[in-house]
Short mmCIF file of C-alpha atoms in Angstrom, two decimals:
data_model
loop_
_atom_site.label_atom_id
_atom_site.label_comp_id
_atom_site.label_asym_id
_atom_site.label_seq_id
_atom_site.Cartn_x
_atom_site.Cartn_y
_atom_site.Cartn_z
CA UNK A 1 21.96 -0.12 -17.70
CA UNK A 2 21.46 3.00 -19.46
CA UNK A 3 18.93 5.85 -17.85
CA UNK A 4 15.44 5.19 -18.74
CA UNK A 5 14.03 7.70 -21.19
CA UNK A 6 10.35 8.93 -20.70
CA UNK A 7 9.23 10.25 -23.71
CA UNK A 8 8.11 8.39 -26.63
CA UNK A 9 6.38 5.51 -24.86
CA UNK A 10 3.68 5.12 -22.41
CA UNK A 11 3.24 4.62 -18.53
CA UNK A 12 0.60 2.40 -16.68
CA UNK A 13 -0.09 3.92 -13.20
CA UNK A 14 -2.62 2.23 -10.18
CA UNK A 15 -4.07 4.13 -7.55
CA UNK A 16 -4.01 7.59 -10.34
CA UNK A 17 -7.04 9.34 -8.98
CA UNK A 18 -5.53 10.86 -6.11
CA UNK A 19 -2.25 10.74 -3.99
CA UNK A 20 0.79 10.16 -5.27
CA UNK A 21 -0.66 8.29 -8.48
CA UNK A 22 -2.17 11.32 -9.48
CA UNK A 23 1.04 13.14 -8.52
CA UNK A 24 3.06 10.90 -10.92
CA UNK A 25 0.38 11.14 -13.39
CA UNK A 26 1.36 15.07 -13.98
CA UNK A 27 5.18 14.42 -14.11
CA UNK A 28 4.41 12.16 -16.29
CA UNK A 29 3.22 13.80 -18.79
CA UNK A 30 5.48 16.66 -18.22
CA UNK A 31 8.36 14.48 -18.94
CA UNK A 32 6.38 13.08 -22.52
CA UNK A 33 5.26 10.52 -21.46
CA UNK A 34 1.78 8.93 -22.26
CA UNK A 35 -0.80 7.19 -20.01
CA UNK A 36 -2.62 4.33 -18.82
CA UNK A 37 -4.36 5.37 -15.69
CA UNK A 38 -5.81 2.99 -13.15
CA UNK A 39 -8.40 3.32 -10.44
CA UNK A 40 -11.51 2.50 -8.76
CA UNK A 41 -12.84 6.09 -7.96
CA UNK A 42 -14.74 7.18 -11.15
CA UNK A 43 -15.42 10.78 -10.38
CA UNK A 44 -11.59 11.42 -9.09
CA UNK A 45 -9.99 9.56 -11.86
CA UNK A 46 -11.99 11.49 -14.43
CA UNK A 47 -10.79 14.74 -12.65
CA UNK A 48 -7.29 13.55 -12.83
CA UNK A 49 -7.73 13.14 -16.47
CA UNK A 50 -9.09 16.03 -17.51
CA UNK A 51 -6.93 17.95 -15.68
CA UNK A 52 -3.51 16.13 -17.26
CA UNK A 53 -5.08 16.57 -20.73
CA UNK A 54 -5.72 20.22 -20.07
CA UNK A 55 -1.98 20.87 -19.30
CA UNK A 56 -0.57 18.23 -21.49
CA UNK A 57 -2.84 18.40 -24.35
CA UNK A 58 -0.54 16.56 -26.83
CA UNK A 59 -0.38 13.44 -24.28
CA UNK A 60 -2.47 10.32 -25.18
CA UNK A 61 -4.13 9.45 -22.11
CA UNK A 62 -6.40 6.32 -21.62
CA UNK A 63 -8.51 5.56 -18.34
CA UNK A 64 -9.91 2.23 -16.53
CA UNK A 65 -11.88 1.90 -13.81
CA UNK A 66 -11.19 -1.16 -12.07
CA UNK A 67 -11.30 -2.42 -8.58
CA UNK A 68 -8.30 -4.15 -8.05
CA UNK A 69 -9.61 -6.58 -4.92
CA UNK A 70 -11.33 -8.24 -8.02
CA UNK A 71 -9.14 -10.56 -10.16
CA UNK A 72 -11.47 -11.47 -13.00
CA UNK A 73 -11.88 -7.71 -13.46
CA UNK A 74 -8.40 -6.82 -12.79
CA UNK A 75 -7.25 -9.64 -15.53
CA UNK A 76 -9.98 -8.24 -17.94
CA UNK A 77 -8.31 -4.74 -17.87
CA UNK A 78 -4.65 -6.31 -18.31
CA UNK A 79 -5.67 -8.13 -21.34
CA UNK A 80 -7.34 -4.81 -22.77
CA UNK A 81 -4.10 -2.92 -21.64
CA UNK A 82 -1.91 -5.62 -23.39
CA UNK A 83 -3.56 -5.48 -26.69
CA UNK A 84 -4.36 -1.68 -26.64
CA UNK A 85 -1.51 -0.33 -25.76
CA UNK A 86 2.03 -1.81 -27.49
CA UNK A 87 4.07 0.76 -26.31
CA UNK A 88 4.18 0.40 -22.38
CA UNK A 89 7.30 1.17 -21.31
CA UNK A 90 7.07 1.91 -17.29
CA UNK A 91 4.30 -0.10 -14.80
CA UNK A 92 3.73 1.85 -11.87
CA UNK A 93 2.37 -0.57 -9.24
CA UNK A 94 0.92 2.21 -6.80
CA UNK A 95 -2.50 1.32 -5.55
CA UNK A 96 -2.64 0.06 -2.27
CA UNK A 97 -5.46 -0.10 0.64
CA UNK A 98 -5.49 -0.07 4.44
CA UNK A 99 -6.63 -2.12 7.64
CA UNK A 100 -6.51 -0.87 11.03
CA UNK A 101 -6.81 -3.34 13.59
CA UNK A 102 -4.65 -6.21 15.58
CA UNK A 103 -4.83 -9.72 13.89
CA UNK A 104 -6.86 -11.00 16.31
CA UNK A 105 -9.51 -8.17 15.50
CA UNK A 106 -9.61 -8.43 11.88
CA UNK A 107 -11.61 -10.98 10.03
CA UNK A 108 -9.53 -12.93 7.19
CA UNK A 109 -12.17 -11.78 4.79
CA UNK A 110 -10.34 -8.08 5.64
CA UNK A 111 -6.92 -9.46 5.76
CA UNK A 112 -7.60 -11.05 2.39
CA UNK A 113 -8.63 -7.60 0.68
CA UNK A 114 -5.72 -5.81 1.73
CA UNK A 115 -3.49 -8.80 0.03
CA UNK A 116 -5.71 -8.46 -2.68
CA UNK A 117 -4.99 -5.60 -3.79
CA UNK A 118 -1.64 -4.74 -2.21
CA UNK A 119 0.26 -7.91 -3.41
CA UNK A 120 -1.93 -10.05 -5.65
CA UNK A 121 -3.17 -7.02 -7.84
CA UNK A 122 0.51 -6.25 -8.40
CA UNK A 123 1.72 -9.76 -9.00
CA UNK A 124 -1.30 -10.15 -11.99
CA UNK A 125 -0.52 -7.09 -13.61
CA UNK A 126 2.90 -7.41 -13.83
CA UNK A 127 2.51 -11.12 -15.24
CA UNK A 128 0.15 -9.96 -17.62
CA UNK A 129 2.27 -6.84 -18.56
CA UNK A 130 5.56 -8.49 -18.81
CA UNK A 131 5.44 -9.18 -22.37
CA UNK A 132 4.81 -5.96 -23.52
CA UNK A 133 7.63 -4.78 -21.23
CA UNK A 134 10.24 -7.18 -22.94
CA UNK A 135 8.52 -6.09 -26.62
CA UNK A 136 10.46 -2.68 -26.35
CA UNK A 137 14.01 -1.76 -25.13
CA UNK A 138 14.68 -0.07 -21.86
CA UNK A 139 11.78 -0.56 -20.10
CA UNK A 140 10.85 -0.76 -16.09
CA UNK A 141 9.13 -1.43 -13.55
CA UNK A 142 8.27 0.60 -10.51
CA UNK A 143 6.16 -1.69 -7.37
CA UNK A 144 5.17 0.30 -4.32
CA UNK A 145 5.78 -0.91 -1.17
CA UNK A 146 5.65 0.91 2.06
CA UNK A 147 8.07 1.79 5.23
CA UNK A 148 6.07 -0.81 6.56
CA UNK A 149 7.79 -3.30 4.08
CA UNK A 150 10.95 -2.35 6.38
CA UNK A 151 9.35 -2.10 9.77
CA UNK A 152 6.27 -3.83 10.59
CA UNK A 153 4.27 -2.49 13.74
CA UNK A 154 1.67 -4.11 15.81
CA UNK A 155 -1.93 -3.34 14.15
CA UNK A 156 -0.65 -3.73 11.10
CA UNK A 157 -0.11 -7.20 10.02
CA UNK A 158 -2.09 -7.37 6.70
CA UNK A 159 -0.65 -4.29 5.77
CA UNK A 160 2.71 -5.52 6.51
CA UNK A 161 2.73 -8.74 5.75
CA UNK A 162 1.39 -7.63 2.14
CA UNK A 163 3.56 -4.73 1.64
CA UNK A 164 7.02 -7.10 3.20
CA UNK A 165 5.35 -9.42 -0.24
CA UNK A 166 5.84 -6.57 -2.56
CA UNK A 167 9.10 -6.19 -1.54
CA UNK A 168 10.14 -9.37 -1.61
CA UNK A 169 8.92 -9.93 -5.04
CA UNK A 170 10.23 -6.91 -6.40
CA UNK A 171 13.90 -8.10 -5.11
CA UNK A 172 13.41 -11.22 -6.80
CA UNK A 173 11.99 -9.81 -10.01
CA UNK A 174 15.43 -7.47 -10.33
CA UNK A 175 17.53 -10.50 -10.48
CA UNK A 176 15.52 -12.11 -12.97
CA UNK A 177 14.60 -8.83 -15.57
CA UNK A 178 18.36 -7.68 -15.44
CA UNK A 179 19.14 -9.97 -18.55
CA UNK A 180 16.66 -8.20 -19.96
CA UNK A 181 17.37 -4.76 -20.28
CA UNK A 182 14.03 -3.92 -17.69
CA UNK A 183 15.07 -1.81 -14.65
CA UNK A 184 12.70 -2.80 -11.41
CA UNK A 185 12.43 -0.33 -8.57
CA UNK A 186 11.01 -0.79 -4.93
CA UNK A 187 9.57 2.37 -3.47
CA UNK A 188 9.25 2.85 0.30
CA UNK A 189 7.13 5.99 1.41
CA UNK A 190 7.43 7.27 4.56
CA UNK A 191 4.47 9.84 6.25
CA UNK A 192 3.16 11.20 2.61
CA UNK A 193 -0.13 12.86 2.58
CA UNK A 194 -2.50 10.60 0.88
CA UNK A 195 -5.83 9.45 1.20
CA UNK A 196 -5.11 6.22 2.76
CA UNK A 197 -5.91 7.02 6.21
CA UNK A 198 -9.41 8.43 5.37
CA UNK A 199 -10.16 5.52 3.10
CA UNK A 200 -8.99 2.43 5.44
CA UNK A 201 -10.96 -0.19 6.37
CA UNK A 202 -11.66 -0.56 10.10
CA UNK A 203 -11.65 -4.65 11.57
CA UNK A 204 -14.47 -5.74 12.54
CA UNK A 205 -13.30 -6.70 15.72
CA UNK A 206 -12.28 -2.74 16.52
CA UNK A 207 -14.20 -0.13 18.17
CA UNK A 208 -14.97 3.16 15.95
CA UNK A 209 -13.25 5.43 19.12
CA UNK A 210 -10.15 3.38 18.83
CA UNK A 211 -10.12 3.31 15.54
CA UNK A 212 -10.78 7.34 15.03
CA UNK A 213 -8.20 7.84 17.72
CA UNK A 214 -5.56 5.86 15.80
CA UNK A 215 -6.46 7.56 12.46
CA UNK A 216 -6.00 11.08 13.64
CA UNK A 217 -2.83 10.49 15.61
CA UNK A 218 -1.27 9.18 12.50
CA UNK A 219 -2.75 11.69 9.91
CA UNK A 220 -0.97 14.22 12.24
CA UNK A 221 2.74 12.27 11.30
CA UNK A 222 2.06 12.66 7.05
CA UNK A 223 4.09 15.63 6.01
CA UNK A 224 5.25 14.73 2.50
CA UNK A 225 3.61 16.49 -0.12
CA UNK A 226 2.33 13.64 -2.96
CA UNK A 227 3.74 15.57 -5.75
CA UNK A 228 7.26 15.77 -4.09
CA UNK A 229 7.51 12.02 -3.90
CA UNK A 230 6.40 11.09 -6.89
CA UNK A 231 9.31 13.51 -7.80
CA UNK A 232 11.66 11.20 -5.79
CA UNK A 233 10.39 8.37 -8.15
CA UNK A 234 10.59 9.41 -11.01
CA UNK A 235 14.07 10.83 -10.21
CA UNK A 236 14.77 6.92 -9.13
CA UNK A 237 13.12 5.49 -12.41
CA UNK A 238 15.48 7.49 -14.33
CA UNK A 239 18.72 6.69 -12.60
CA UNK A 240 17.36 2.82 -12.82
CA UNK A 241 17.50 2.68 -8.81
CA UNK A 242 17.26 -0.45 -7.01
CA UNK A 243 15.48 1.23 -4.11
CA UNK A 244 13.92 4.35 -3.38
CA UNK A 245 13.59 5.49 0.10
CA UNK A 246 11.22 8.96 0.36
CA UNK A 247 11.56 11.21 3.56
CA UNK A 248 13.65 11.10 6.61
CA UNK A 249 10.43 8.81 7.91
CA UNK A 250 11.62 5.78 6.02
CA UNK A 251 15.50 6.41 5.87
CA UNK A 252 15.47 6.44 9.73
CA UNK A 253 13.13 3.38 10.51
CA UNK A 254 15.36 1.76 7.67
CA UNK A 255 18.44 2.61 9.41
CA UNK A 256 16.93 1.19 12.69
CA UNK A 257 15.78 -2.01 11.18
CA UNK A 258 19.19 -2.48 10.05
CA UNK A 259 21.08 -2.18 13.41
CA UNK A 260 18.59 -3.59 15.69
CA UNK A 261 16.35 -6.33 13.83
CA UNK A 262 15.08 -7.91 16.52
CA UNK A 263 14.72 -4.77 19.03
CA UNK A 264 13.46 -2.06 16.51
CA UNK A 265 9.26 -2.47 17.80
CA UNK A 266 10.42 -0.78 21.24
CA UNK A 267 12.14 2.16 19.88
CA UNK A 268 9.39 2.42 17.11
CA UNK A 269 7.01 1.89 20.00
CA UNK A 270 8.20 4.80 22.26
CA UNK A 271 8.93 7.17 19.22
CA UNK A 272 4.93 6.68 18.12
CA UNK A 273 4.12 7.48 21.84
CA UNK A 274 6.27 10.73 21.77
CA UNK A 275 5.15 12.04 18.71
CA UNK A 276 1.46 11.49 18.70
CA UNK A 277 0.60 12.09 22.09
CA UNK A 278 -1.53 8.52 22.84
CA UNK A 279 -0.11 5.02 24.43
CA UNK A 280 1.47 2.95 21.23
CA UNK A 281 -1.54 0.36 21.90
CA UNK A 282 -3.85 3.12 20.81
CA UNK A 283 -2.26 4.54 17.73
CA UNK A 284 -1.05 1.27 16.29
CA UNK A 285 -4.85 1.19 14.50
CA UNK A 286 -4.50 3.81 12.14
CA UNK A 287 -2.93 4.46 9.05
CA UNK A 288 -0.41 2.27 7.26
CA UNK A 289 1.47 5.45 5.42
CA UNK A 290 1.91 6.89 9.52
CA UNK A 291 5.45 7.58 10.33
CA UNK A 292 7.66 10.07 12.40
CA UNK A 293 10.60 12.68 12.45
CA UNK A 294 13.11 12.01 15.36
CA UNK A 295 11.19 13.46 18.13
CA UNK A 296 12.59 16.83 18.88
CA UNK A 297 14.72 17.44 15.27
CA UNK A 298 13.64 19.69 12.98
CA UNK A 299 12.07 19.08 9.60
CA UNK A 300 14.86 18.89 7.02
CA UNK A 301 15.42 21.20 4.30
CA UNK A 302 13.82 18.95 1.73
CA UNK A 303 11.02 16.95 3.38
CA UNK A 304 11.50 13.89 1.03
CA UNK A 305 14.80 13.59 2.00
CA UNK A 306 16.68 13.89 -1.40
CA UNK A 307 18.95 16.06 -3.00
CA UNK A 308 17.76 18.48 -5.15
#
């Protein structure tokens, strides 16, 4: 499959007003690229746009707000995509939410939300973008899944289970799209600093001091810059990778997953306990995005992980 070319066609992103949505949003248009920009947050997704048209002034940029946990309103905003815009030639399926709590101390209300948007949101759009995808040659798809799509640690089973979904899907999508020309990328993050630890949810079965407690120890393990990752991506969408792996956070865990399936939680366990400084039964409430260095190696070079 040849590389995919940027320029000349346009880009739907989720999750743009902040993070590494917005961070893609810029590179984006630097590359020529124009754009569809999705999120719920009116007053940060009208900052992101303003400031892409102000340094990309020749970009045509378009905005929705739309909360994706809602499916009639998330299928009203596909339709007006589909018909708007012709020329989509990359879906970025970014947006994703957060739950802290054990299953047992979330309601399935919560659970529900955080498949919502994490899996279901991305399943709809894609089915309602597809078409437009296969209209024009070269296209691709980019879904968003997490290092906990490779791992899964205790207090984190919605987040998990949705972002294991994504995955899956994603794998099965490749198969099926390669007859078509459309490239299809899965993107696991490791520790990037986003938002998603100050916006989670917290169960409604967990107690604000756990939940605080769990929130900072992980917001202490999220070293990638946003804007560096999306890098990583975008460096993946053009090479039409299968798989993109960003930081040392999510290459390591992978690795560890790989050679001991069944075993990784207790080395996962007593790395979390190392590095942020609380029991593994404390921190296991906070953010999904979390994850760790080796304890005791240094940071390398490039803190995503890649080449340069």
């Amino acid at each position: 499959m040849r590389r995919f070319v940027f320029t000349g066609g346009t880009a739907v992103v989720t999750g743009a007003a902040s993070g590494i949505g917005e961070a893609l949003a810029h590179r984006l248009a630097a590359r020529g690229s124009d754009l569809v920009l999705l999120d719920r947050d009116a007053a940060r997704l009208d900052a992101v746009v303003a400031a892409v048209r102000a340094a990309h002034p020749d970009r045509q940029l378009a905005a929705y707000l739309v909360d994706l946990a809602d499916a009639a309103a998330t299928a009203r905003v596909a339709e007006e995509i589909r018909q708007r815009h012709p020329a989509i030639r990359l879906l970025v399926n970014n947006a994703g939410v957060a739950l802290g709590g054990r299953f047992d101390q979330v309601t399935l209300d919560e659970f529900s939300w955080v498949v919502d948007v994490n899996f279901r949101a991305v399943v709809q759009l894609t089915h309602a973008l597809l078409p437009t995808l296969r209209a024009g040659p070269g296209a691709h798809l980019v879904n968003v899944s997490s290092l906990f799509g490779i791992i899964a640690p205790a207090g984190q089973a919605a987040y998990a289970a949705s972002k294991f979904a994504v995955r899956g899907f994603t794998e099965a999508l490749r198969q099926e799209l390669a007859g078509d020309g459309i490239g299809v990328t899965c993107v696991h993050p490791g520790g990037i600093r986003t938002r998603i630890a100050q916006n989670a949810r917290v169960g409604a079965g967990v107690s604000a001091e756990e939940f605080e407690t769990g929130r900072r120890q992980f917001e202490k393990l999220l070293s990638i810059d946003p804007a560096r990752a999306a890098e990583v991506i975008l460096r993946g969408v053009r090479r039409r990778r299968a798989r993109v792996l960003i930081g040392w956070s999510a290459k390591l865990p992978d690795l560890l997953a790989r050679v001991a399936p069944a075993s990784y939680q207790r080395v996962l366990a007593f790395a979390l306990e190392r590095v942020g400084g609380e029991p593994a039964r404390r921190i296991t409430t906070g953010s999904p995005t979390g994850a760790r260095r080796q304890p005791g190696a240094a940071p390398p070079a490039d803190p995503a992980g890649e080449p340069a």
